[in-house]
Coordinates of C-alpha atoms in Angstrom, one line a residue:
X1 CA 0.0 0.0 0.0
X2 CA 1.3 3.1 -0.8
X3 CA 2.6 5.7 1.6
X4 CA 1.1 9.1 2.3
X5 CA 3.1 12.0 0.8
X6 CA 4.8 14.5 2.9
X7 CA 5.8 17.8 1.8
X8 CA 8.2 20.0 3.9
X9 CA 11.0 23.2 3.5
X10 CA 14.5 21.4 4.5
X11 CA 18.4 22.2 4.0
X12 CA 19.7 19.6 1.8
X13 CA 23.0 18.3 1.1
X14 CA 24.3 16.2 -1.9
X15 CA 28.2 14.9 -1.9
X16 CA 29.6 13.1 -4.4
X17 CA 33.1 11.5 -4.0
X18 CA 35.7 12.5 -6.9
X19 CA 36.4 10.1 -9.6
X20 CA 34.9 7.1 -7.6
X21 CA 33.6 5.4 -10.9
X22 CA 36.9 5.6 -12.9
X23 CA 39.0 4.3 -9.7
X24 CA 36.8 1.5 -9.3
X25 CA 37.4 0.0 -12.3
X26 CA 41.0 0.6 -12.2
X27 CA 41.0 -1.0 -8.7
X28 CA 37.7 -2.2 -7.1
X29 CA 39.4 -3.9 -3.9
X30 CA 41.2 -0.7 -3.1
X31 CA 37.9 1.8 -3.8
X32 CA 35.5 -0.2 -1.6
X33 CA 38.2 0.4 1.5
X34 CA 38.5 3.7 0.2
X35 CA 34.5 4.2 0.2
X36 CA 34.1 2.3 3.5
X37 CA 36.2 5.1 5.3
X38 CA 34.2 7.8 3.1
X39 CA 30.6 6.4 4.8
X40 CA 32.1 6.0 8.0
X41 CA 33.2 10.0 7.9
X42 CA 29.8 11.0 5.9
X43 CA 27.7 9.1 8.6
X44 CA 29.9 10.4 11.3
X45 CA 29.5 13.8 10.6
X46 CA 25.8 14.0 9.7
X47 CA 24.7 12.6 12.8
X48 CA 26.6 15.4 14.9
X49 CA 24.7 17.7 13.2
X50 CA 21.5 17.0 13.5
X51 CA 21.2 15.2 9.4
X52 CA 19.2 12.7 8.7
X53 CA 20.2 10.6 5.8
X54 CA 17.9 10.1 2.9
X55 CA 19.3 7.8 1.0
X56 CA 22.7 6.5 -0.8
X57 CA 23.6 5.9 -4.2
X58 CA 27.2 4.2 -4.5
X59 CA 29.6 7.1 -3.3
X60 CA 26.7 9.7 -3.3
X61 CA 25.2 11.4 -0.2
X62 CA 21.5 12.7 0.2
X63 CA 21.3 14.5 3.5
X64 CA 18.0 16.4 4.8
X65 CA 18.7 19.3 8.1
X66 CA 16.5 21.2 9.9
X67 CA 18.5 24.2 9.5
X68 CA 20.6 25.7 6.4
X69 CA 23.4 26.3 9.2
X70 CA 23.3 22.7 10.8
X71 CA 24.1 21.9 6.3
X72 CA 26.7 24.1 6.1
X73 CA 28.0 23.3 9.5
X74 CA 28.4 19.7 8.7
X75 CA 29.7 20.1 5.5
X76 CA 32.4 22.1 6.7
X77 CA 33.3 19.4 9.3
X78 CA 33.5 16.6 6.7
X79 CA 35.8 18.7 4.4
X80 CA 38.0 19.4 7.5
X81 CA 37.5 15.9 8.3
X82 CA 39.0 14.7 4.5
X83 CA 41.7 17.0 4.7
X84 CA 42.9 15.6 7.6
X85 CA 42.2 12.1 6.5
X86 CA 44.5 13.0 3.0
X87 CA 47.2 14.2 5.0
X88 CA 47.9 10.4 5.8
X89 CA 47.5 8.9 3.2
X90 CA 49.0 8.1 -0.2
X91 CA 47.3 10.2 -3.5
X92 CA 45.6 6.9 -4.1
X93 CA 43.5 6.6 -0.6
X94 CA 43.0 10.1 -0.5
X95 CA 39.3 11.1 -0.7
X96 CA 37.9 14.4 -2.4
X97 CA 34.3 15.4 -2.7
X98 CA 32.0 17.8 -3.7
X99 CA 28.9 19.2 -2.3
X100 CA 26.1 20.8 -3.0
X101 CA 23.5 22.7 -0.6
X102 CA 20.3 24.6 -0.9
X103 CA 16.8 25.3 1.0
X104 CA 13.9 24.2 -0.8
X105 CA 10.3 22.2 -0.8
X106 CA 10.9 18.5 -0.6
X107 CA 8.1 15.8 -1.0
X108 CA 8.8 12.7 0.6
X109 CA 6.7 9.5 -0.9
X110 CA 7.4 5.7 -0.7
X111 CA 10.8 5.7 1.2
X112 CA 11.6 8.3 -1.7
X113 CA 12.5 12.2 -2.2
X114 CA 11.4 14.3 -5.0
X115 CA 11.1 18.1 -5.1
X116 CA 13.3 21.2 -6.0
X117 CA 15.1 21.2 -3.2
X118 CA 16.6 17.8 -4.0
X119 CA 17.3 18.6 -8.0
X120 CA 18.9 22.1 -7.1
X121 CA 21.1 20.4 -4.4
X122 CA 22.3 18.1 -7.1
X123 CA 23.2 20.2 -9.5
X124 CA 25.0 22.5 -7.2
X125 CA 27.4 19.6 -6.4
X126 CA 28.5 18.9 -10.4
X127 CA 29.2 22.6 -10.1
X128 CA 32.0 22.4 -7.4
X129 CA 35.3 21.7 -7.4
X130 CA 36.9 19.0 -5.4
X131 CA 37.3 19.7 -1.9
X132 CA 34.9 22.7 -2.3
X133 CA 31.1 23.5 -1.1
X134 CA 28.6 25.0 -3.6
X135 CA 25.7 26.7 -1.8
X136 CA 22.4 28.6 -3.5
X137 CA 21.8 32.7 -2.5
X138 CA 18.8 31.7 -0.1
X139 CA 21.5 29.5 2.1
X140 CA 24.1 32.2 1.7
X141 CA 22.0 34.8 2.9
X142 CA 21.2 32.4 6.0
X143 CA 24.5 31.8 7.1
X144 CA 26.8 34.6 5.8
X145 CA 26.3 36.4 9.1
X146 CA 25.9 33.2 11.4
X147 CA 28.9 31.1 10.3
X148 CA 32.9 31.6 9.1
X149 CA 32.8 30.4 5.8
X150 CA 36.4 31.2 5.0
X151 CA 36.9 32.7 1.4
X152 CA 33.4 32.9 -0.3
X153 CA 33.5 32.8 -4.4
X154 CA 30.6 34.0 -6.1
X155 CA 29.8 31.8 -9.6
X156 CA 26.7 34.2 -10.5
X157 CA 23.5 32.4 -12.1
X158 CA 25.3 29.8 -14.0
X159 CA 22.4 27.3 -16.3
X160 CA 21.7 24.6 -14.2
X161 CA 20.9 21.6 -16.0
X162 CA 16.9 21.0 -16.0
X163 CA 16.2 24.0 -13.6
X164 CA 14.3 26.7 -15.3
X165 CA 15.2 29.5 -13.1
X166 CA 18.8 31.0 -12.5
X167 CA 20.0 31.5 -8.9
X168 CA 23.3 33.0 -7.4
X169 CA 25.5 30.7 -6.4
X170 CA 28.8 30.5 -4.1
X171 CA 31.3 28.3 -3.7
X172 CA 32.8 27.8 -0.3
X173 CA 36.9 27.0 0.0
X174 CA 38.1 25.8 2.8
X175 CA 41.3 28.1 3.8
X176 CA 41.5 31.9 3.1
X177 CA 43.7 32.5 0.0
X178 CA 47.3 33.3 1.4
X179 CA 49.7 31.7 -1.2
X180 CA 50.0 31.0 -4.7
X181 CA 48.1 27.5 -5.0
X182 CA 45.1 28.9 -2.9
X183 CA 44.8 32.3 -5.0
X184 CA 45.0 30.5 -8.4
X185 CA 41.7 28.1 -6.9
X186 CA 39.9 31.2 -6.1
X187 CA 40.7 33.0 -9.7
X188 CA 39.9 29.5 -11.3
X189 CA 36.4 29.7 -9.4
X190 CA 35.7 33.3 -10.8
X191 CA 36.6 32.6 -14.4
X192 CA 34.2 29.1 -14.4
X193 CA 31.2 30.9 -14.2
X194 CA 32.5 32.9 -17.7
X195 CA 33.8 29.3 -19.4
X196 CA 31.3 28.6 -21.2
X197 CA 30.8 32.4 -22.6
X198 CA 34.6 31.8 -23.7
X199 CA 34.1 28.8 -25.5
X200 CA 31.3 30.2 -27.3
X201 CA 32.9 33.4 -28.1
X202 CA 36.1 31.2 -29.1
X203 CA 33.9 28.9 -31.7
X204 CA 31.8 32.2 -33.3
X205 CA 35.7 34.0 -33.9
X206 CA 36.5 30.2 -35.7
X207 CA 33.3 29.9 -37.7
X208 CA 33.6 33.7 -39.0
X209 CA 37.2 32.7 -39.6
X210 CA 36.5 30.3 -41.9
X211 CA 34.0 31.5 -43.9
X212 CA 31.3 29.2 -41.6
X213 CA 29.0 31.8 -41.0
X214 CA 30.4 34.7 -43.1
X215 CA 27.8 34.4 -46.2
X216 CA 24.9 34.2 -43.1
X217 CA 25.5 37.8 -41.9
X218 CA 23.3 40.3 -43.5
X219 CA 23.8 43.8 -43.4
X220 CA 20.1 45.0 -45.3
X221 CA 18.8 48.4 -46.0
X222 CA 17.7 50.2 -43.3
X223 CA 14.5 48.5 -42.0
X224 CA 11.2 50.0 -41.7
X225 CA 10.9 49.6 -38.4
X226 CA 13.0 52.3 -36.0
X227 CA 16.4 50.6 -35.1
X228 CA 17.9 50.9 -31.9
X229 CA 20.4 53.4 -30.8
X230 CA 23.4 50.3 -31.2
X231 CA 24.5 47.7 -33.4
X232 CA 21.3 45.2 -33.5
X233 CA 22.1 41.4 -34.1
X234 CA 19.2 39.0 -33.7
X235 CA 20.7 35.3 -33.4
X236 CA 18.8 32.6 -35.3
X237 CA 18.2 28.9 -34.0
X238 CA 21.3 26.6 -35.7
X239 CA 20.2 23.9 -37.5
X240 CA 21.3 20.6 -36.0
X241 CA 22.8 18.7 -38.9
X242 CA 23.7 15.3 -37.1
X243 CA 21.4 12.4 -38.3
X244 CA 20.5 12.1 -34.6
X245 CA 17.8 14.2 -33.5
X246 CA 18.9 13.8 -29.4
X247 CA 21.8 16.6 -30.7
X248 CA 19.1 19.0 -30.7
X249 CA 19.8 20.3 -27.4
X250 CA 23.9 21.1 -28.4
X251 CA 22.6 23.3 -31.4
X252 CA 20.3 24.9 -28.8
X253 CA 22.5 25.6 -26.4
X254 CA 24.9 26.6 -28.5
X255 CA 22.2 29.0 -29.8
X256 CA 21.4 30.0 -26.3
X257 CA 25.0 30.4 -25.2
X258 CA 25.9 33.1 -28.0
X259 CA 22.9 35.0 -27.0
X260 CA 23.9 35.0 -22.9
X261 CA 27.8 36.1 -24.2
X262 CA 26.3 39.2 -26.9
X263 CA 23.8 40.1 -24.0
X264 CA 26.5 40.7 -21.7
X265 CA 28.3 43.2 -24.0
X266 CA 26.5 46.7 -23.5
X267 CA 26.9 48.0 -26.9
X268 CA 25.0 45.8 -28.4
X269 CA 21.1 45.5 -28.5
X270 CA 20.4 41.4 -29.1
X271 CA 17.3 39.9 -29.1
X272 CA 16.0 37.5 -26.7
X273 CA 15.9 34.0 -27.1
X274 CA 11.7 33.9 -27.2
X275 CA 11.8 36.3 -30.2
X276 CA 14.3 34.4 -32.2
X277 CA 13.1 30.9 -31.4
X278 CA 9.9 31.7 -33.2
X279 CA 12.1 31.1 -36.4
X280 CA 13.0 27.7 -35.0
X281 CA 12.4 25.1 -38.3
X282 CA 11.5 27.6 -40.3
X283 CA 12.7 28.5 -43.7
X284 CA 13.1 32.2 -43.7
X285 CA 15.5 34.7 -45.4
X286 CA 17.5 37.2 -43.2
X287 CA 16.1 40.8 -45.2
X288 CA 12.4 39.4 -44.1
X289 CA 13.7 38.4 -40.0
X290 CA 15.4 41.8 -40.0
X291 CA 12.3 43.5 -41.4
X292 CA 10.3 42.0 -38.6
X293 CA 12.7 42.2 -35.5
X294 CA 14.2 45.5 -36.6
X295 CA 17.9 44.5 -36.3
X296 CA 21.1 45.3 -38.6
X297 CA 22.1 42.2 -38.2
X298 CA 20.8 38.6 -38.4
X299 CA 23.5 35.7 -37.6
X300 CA 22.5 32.2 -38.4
X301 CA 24.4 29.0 -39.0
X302 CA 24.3 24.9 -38.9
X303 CA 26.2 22.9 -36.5
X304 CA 27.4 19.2 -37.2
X305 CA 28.2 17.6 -33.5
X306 CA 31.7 15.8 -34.0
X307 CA 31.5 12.1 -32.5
X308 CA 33.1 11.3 -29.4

């Protein structure tokens, strides 16, 4: 019979332990010591502060709290705990791990966990780094006055995989930055959140290079409609021109990407993604897009996905 549904507001915790898949098939005798003392430290820890564990999957934590600071708390105490653990042993016993914390809704239905709280926490810990914590803005804004969180890295609103909406998010290091190594991990932290905007701005300078894109960019007659006061560019949908229609998503993100990098140059005026994905599977010629969006500009181009 199936059990009621509970919904409630709790501080979760993800972790993940670093390269755990790839060691264990490299060495499976040595990982399962290695992820015995990890669930001894994980279980340790969460019961001192007041966790309650969800449920495991392999080397992964889910940890509910009843308070964002009791989650930040512990995780603080694990990394401290690891560090201390790596310190005696040899680089291949050493454990690193990320995590990931936020305050959201949780529903809680046949010995399962569903909810935004739980999705957001996950995606938070792909963002980190090893050895680091990555909270959300509403558990920053909890704890940046209760706790010492040591050097505090903002990563901005970074696209979080299957999470509509964009939230500020901070990644915790454990030591303030006083030499070289720990400086260069808190400039490496800054520039990830503008990696992706590189990339993209890195392949568009390639593609124009080579002549890719150059026959796409159409400078028409003034417009009937009143231009803005900068250089206009609407960016058009790429065409996904893999036979496998899963690639869709790289040729809209890549889409999406070069509109987030021109949108964050202030002397240009680009049009938002809703406007230009109207176009999406459409044949249409770049005189009549600039006609209707009243741009200078219209940039648009196909995208073959190389195979892994």
């Amino acid at each position: 019979m199936p059990q009621a549904e509970t919904r409630k507001l709790a501080a979760i915790m993800f972790t993940d332990m670093v390269g755990f898949s790839r060691q264990m098939g490299a060495d499976e005798t040595r990982m399962l010591r290695v992820l015995e003392a990890y669930n001894q430290i994980l279980q340790q820890a969460v019961t001192e502060h007041q966790g309650h564990v969800i449920k495991t999957m392999g080397d992964a934590f889910l940890v509910d709290f009843p308070s964002v600071v009791h989650a930040v708390q512990c995780a603080q105490h694990i990394q401290a705990q690891f560090r201390t653990h790596n310190a005696e042993k040899e680089t291949n016993e050493q454990i690193h791990i990320r995590i990931g914390i936020h305050l959201g809704d949780i529903v809680q239905r046949d010995g399962d966990v569903f909810g935004d709280g739980v999705n957001v926490a996950s995606r938070l810990q792909t963002l980190a780094e090893p050895d680091t914590i990555c909270i959300s803005q509403v558990v920053y804004q909890e704890v940046e006055k209760k706790l010492p969180l040591g050097t505090v890295v903002s990563l901005g609103r970074p696209k979080l995989k299957n999470i509509a909406q964009r939230i500020e998010v901070y990644a915790l290091l454990a030591e303030q930055s006083k030499g070289f190594r720990q400086t260069l991990g808190v400039q490496r932290l800054k520039l990830k959140q503008w990696q992706r905007t590189l990339q993209v701005a890195v392949l568009l300078l390639m593609l124009l290079g080579a002549g890719v894109l150059g026959r796409h960019l159409y400078f028409p007659s003034p417009p009937p409609l009143p231009l803005p006061n900068k250089p206009s560019i609407a960016v058009l949908p790429f065409v996904n021109m893999s036979e496998d229609p899963k690639q869709e998503y790289f040729s809209d993100g890549l889409t999406e990407d070069l509109i987030t990098a021109l949108s964050k140059l202030s002397g240009l005026f680009i049009i938002s993604r809703n406007s230009v994905f109207t176009y999406k599977g459409k044949a249409v010629k770049a005189a009549d897009v600039s006609k209707e969006l009243g741009v200078q500009y219209v940039l648009e181009g196909s995208v073959r996905k190389a195979d892994n």
